[in-house]
mmCIF file of C-alpha atoms in Angstrom:
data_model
loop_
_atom_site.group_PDB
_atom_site.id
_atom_site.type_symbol
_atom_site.label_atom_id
_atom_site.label_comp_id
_atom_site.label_asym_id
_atom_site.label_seq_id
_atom_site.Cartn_x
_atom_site.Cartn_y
_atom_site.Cartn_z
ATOM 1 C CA UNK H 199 -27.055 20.250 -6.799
ATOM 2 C CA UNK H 200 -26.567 16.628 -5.671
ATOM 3 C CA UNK H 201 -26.757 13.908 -8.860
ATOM 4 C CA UNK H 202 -28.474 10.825 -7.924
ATOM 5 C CA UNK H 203 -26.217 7.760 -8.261
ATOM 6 C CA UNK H 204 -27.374 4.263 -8.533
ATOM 7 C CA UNK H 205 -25.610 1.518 -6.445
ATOM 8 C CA UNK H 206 -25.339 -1.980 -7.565
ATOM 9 C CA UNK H 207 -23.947 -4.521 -5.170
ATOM 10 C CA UNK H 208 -23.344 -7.413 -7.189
ATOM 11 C CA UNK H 209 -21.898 -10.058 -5.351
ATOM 12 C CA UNK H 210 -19.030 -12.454 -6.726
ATOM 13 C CA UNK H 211 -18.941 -12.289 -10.762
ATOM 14 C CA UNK H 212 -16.737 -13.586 -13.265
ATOM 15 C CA UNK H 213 -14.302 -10.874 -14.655
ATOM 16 C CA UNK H 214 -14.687 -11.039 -18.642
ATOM 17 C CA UNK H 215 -18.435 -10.893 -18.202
ATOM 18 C CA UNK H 216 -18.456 -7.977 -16.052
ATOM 19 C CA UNK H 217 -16.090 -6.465 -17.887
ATOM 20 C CA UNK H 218 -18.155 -6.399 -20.838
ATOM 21 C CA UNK H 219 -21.122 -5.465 -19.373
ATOM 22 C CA UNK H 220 -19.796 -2.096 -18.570
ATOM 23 C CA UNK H 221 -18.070 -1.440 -21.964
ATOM 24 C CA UNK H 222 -21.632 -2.129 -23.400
ATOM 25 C CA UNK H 223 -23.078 0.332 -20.608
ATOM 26 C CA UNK H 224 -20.849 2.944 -21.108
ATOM 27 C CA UNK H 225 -21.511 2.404 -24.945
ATOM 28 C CA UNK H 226 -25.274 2.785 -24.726
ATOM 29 C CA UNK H 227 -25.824 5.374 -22.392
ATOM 30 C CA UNK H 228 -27.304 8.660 -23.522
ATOM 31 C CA UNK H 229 -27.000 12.264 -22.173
ATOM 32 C CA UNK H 230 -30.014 11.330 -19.517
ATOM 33 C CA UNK H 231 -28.400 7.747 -18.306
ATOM 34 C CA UNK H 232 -28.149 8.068 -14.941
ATOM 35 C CA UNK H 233 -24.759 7.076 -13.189
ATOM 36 C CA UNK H 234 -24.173 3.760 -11.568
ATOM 37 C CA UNK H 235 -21.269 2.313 -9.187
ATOM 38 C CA UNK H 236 -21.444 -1.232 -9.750
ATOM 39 C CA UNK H 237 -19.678 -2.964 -6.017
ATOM 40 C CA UNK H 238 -18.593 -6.567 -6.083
ATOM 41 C CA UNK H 239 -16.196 -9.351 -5.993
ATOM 42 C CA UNK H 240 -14.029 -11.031 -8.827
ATOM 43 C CA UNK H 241 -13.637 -14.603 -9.014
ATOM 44 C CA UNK H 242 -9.513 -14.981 -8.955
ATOM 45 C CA UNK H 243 -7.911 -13.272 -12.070
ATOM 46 C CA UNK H 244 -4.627 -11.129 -13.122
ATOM 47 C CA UNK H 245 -5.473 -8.208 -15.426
ATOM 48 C CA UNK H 246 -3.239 -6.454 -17.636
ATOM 49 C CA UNK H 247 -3.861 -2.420 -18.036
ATOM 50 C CA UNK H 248 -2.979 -1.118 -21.749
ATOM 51 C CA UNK H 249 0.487 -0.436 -20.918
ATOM 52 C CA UNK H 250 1.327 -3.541 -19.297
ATOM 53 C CA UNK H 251 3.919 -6.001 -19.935
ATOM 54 C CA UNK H 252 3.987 -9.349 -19.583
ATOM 55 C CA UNK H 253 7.640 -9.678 -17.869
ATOM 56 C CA UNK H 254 5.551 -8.298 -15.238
ATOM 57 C CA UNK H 255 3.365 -11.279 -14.615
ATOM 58 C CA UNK H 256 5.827 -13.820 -13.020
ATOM 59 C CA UNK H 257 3.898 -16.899 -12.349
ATOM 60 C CA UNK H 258 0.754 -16.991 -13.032
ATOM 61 C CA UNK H 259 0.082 -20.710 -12.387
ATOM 62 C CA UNK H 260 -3.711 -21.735 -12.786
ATOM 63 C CA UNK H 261 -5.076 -18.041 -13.284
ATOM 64 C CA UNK H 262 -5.589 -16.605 -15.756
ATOM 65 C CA UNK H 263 -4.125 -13.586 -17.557
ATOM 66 C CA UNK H 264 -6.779 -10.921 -18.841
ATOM 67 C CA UNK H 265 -5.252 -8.143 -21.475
ATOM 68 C CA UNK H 266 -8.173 -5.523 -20.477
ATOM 69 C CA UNK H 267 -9.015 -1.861 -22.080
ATOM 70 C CA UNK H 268 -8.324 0.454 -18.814
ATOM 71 C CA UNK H 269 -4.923 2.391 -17.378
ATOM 72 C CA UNK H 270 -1.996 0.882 -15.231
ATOM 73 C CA UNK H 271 -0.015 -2.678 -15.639
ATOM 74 C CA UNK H 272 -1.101 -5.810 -14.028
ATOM 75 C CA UNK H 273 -2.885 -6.490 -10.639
ATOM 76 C CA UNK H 274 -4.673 -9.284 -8.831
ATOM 77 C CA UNK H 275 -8.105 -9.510 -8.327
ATOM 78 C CA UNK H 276 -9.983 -12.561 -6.121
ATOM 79 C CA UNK H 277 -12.499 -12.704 -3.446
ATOM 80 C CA UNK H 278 -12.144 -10.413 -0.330
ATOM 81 C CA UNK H 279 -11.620 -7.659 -2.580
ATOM 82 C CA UNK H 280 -13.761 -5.034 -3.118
ATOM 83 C CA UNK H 281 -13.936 -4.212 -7.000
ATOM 84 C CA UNK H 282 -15.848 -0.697 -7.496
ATOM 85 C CA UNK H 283 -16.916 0.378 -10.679
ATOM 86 C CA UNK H 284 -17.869 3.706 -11.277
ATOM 87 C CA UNK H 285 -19.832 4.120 -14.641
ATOM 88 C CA UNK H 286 -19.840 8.222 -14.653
ATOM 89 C CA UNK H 287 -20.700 10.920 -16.941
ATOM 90 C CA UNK H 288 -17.637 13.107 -16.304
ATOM 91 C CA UNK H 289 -19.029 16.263 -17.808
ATOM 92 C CA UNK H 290 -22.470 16.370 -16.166
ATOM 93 C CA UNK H 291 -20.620 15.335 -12.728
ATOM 94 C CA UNK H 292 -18.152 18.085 -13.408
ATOM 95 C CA UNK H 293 -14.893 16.694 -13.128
ATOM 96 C CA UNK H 294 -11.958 15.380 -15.308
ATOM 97 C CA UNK H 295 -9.831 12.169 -15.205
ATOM 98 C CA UNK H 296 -7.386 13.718 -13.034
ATOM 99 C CA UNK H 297 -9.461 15.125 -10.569
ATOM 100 C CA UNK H 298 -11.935 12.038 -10.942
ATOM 101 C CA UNK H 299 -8.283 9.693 -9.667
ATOM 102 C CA UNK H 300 -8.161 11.897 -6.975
ATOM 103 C CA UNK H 301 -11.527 12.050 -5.314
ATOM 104 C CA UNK H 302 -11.433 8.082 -5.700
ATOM 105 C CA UNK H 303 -8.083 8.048 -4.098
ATOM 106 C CA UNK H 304 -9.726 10.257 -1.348
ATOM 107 C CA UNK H 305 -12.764 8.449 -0.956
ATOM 108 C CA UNK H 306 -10.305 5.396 -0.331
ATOM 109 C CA UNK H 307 -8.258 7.161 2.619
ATOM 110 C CA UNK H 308 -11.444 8.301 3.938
ATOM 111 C CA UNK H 309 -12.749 5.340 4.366
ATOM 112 C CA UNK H 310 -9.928 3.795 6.126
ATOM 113 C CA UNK H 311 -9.314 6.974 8.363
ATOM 114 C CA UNK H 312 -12.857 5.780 10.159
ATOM 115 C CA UNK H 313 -11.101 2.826 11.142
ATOM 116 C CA UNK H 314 -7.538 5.024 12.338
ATOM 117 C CA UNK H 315 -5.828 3.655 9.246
ATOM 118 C CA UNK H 316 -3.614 6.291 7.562
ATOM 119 C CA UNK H 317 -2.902 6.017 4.371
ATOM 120 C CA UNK H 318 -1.711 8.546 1.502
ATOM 121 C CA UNK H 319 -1.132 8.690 -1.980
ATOM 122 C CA UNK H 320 1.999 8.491 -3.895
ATOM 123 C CA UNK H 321 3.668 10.659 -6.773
ATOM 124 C CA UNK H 322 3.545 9.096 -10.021
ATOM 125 C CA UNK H 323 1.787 5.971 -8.811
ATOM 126 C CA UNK H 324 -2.167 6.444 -8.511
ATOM 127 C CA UNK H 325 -3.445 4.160 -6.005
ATOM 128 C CA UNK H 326 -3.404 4.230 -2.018
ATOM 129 C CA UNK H 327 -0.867 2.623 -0.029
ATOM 130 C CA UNK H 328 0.077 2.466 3.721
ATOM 131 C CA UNK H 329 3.120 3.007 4.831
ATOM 132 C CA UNK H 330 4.305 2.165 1.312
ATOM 133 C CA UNK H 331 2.396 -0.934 1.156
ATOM 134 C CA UNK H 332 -0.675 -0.967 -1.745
ATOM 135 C CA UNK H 333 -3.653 -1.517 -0.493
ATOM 136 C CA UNK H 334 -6.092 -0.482 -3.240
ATOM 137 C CA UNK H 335 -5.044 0.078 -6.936
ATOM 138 C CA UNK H 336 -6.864 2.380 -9.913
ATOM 139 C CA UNK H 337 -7.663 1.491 -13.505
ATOM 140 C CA UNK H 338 -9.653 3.751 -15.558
ATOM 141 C CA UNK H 339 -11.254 4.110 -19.366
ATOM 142 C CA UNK H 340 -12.833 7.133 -20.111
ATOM 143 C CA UNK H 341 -14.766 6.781 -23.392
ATOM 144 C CA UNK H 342 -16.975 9.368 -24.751
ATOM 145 C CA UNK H 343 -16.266 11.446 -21.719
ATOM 146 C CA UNK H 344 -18.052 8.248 -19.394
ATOM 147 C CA UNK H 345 -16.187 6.001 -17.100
ATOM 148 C CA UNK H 346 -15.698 2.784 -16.890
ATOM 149 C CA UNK H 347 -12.963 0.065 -15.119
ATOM 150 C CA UNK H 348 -12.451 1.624 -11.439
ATOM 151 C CA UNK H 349 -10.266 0.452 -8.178
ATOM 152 C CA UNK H 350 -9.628 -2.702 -5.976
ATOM 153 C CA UNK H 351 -9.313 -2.050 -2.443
ATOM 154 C CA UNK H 352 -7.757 -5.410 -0.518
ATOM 155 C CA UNK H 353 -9.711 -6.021 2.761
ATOM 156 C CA UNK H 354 -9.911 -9.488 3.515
ATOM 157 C CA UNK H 355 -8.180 -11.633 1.006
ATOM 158 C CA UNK H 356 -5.398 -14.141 0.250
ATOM 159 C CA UNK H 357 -2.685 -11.934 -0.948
ATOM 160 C CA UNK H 358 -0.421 -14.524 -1.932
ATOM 161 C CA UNK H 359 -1.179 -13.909 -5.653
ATOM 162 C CA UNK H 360 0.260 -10.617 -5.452
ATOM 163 C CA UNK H 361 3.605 -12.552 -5.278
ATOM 164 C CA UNK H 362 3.043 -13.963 -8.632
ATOM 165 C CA UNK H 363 3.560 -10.352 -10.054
ATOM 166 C CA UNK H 364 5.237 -7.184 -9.896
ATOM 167 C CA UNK H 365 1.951 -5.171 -8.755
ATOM 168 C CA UNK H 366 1.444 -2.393 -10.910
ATOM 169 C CA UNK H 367 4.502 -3.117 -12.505
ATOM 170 C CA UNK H 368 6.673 -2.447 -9.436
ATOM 171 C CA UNK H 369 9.094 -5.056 -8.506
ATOM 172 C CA UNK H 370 9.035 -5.994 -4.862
ATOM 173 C CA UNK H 371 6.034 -3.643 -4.535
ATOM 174 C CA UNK H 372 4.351 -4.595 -0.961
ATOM 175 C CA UNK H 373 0.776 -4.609 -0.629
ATOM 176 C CA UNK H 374 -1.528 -4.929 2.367
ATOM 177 C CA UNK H 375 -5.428 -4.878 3.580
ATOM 178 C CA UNK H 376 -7.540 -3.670 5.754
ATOM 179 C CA UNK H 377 -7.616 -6.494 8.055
ATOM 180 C CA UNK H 378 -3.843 -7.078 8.198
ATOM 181 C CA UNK H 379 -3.743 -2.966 9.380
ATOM 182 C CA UNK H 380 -6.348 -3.687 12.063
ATOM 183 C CA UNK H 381 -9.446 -2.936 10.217
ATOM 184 C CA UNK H 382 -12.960 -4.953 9.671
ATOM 185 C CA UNK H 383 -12.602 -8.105 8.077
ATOM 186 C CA UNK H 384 -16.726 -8.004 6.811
ATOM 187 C CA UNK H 385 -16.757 -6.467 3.228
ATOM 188 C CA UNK H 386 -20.025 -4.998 3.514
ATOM 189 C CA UNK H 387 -18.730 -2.654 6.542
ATOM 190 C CA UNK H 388 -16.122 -1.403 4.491
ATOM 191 C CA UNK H 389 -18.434 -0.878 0.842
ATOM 192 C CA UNK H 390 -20.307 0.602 3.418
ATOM 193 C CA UNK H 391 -18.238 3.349 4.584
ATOM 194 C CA UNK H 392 -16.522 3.541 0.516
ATOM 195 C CA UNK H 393 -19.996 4.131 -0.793
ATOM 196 C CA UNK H 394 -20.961 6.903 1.627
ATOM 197 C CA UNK H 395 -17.011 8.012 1.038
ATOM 198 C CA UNK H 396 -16.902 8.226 -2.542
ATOM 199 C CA UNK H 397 -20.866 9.822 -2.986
ATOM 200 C CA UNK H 398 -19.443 12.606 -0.270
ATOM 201 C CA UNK H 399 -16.316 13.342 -2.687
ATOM 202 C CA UNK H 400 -18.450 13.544 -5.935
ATOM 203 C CA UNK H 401 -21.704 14.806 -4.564
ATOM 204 C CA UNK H 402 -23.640 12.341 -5.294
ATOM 205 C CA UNK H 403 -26.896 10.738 -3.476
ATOM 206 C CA UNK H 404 -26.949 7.127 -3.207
ATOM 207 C CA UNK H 405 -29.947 4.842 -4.858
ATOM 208 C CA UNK H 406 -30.087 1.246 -4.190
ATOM 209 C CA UNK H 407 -30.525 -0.621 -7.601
ATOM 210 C CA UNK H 408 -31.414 -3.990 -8.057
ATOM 211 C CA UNK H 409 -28.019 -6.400 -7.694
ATOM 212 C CA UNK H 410 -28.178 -7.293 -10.976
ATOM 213 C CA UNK H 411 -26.135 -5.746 -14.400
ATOM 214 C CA UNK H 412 -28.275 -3.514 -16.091
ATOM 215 C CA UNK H 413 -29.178 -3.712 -19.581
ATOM 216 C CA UNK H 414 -29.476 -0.415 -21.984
ATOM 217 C CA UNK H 415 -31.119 -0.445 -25.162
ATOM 218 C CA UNK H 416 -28.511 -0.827 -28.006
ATOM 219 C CA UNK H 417 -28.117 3.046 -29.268
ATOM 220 C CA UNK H 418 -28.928 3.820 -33.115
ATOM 221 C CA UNK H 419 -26.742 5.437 -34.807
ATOM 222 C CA UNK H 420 -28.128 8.361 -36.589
#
């Protein structure tokens, strides 16, 4: 039976904020939360997963460096990027971390199939690449069997950032977008087609929610 899952397209918003916003929504839910993907843009910013290394960030120059709670090394994200985050109850949706990577992963190649792009995964680095450039990367916490963090998927973007790092802690690693591989260059077509991609994968039916971050009440501890 199909779960209902609320979307939230939030526009541009700054990284830190959003980023605790979902730790204190994954913290608060309860058994009946529903699940939310929040969609939006990050102002420019470098984050580095839990088992990242700084040698990895090269020159960062004027932005900044954000040590963040989710899996993987470092990546860029700035505007032109989609940033999804998909704030799931993994038990009630039926699925583990592994298979949750690679429904998102197939979502991702899904989506870019519709516009003749093919693109695969690769062994031992989650993610989505074409023709062994990246063009969308995966980060995820699971806490108390919920997710939280998510992927990037470059569409229209200044990738020269990327140069100021190894991406995903891969030296030389080349990464793309959809434009540059002769997709759209509008974001909204493309959430479009990820949102109807990645509720197909997990069975879920999409709700439009209010473009705003939610707010839970704080849980008491009993």
């Amino acid at each position: 039976m199909s779960q209902p899952l609320k979307i939230r397209r939030l526009g541009r918003q700054p990284y830190e904020a959003t980023w605790k916003a979902m730790s204190a929504f994954t913290d608060q839910r309860g058994p009946d939360t529903p699940d939310e993907l929040w969609v939006l843009e990050h102002d420019p910013v470098f984050t580095l997963g839990q088992a990242g290394k700084m040698e990895h960030v090269l020159a960062p120059g004027e932005i900044s460096v954000v040590p963040v709670d989710r899996g993987g090394q470092v990546t860029y994200h700035g505007p032109g990027q989609i940033v999804a985050y998909p704030l799931i109850d993994l038990r009630r949706a039926g699925v583990g971390v592994r298979e949750m990577v690679c429904k998102i992963e197939q979502a991702i190649i899904d989506t870019l199939e519709r516009w003749n792009i093919g693109a695969a995964r690769l062994d031992g680095a989650p993610g989505v690449y074409v023709a062994g450039a990246k063009v969308a990367a995966l980060g995820l916490r699971v806490r108390r069997g919920c997710s939280f963090h998510g992927l990037a998927f470059n569409v229209n973007m200044d990738l020269e950032p990327f140069h100021r790092i190894n991406p995903c802690g891969y030296k030389g690693l080349q990464v793309t977008q959809v434009l540059d591989l002769g997709g759209p260059s509008r974001l909204a077509e493309v959430e479009d087609a990820l949102v109807e991609e990645f509720c197909r994968q997990f069975d879920f039916t999409a709700e439009s929610a209010a473009p705003v971050i939610p707010e839970l009440p704080a849980r008491v501890a009993v």
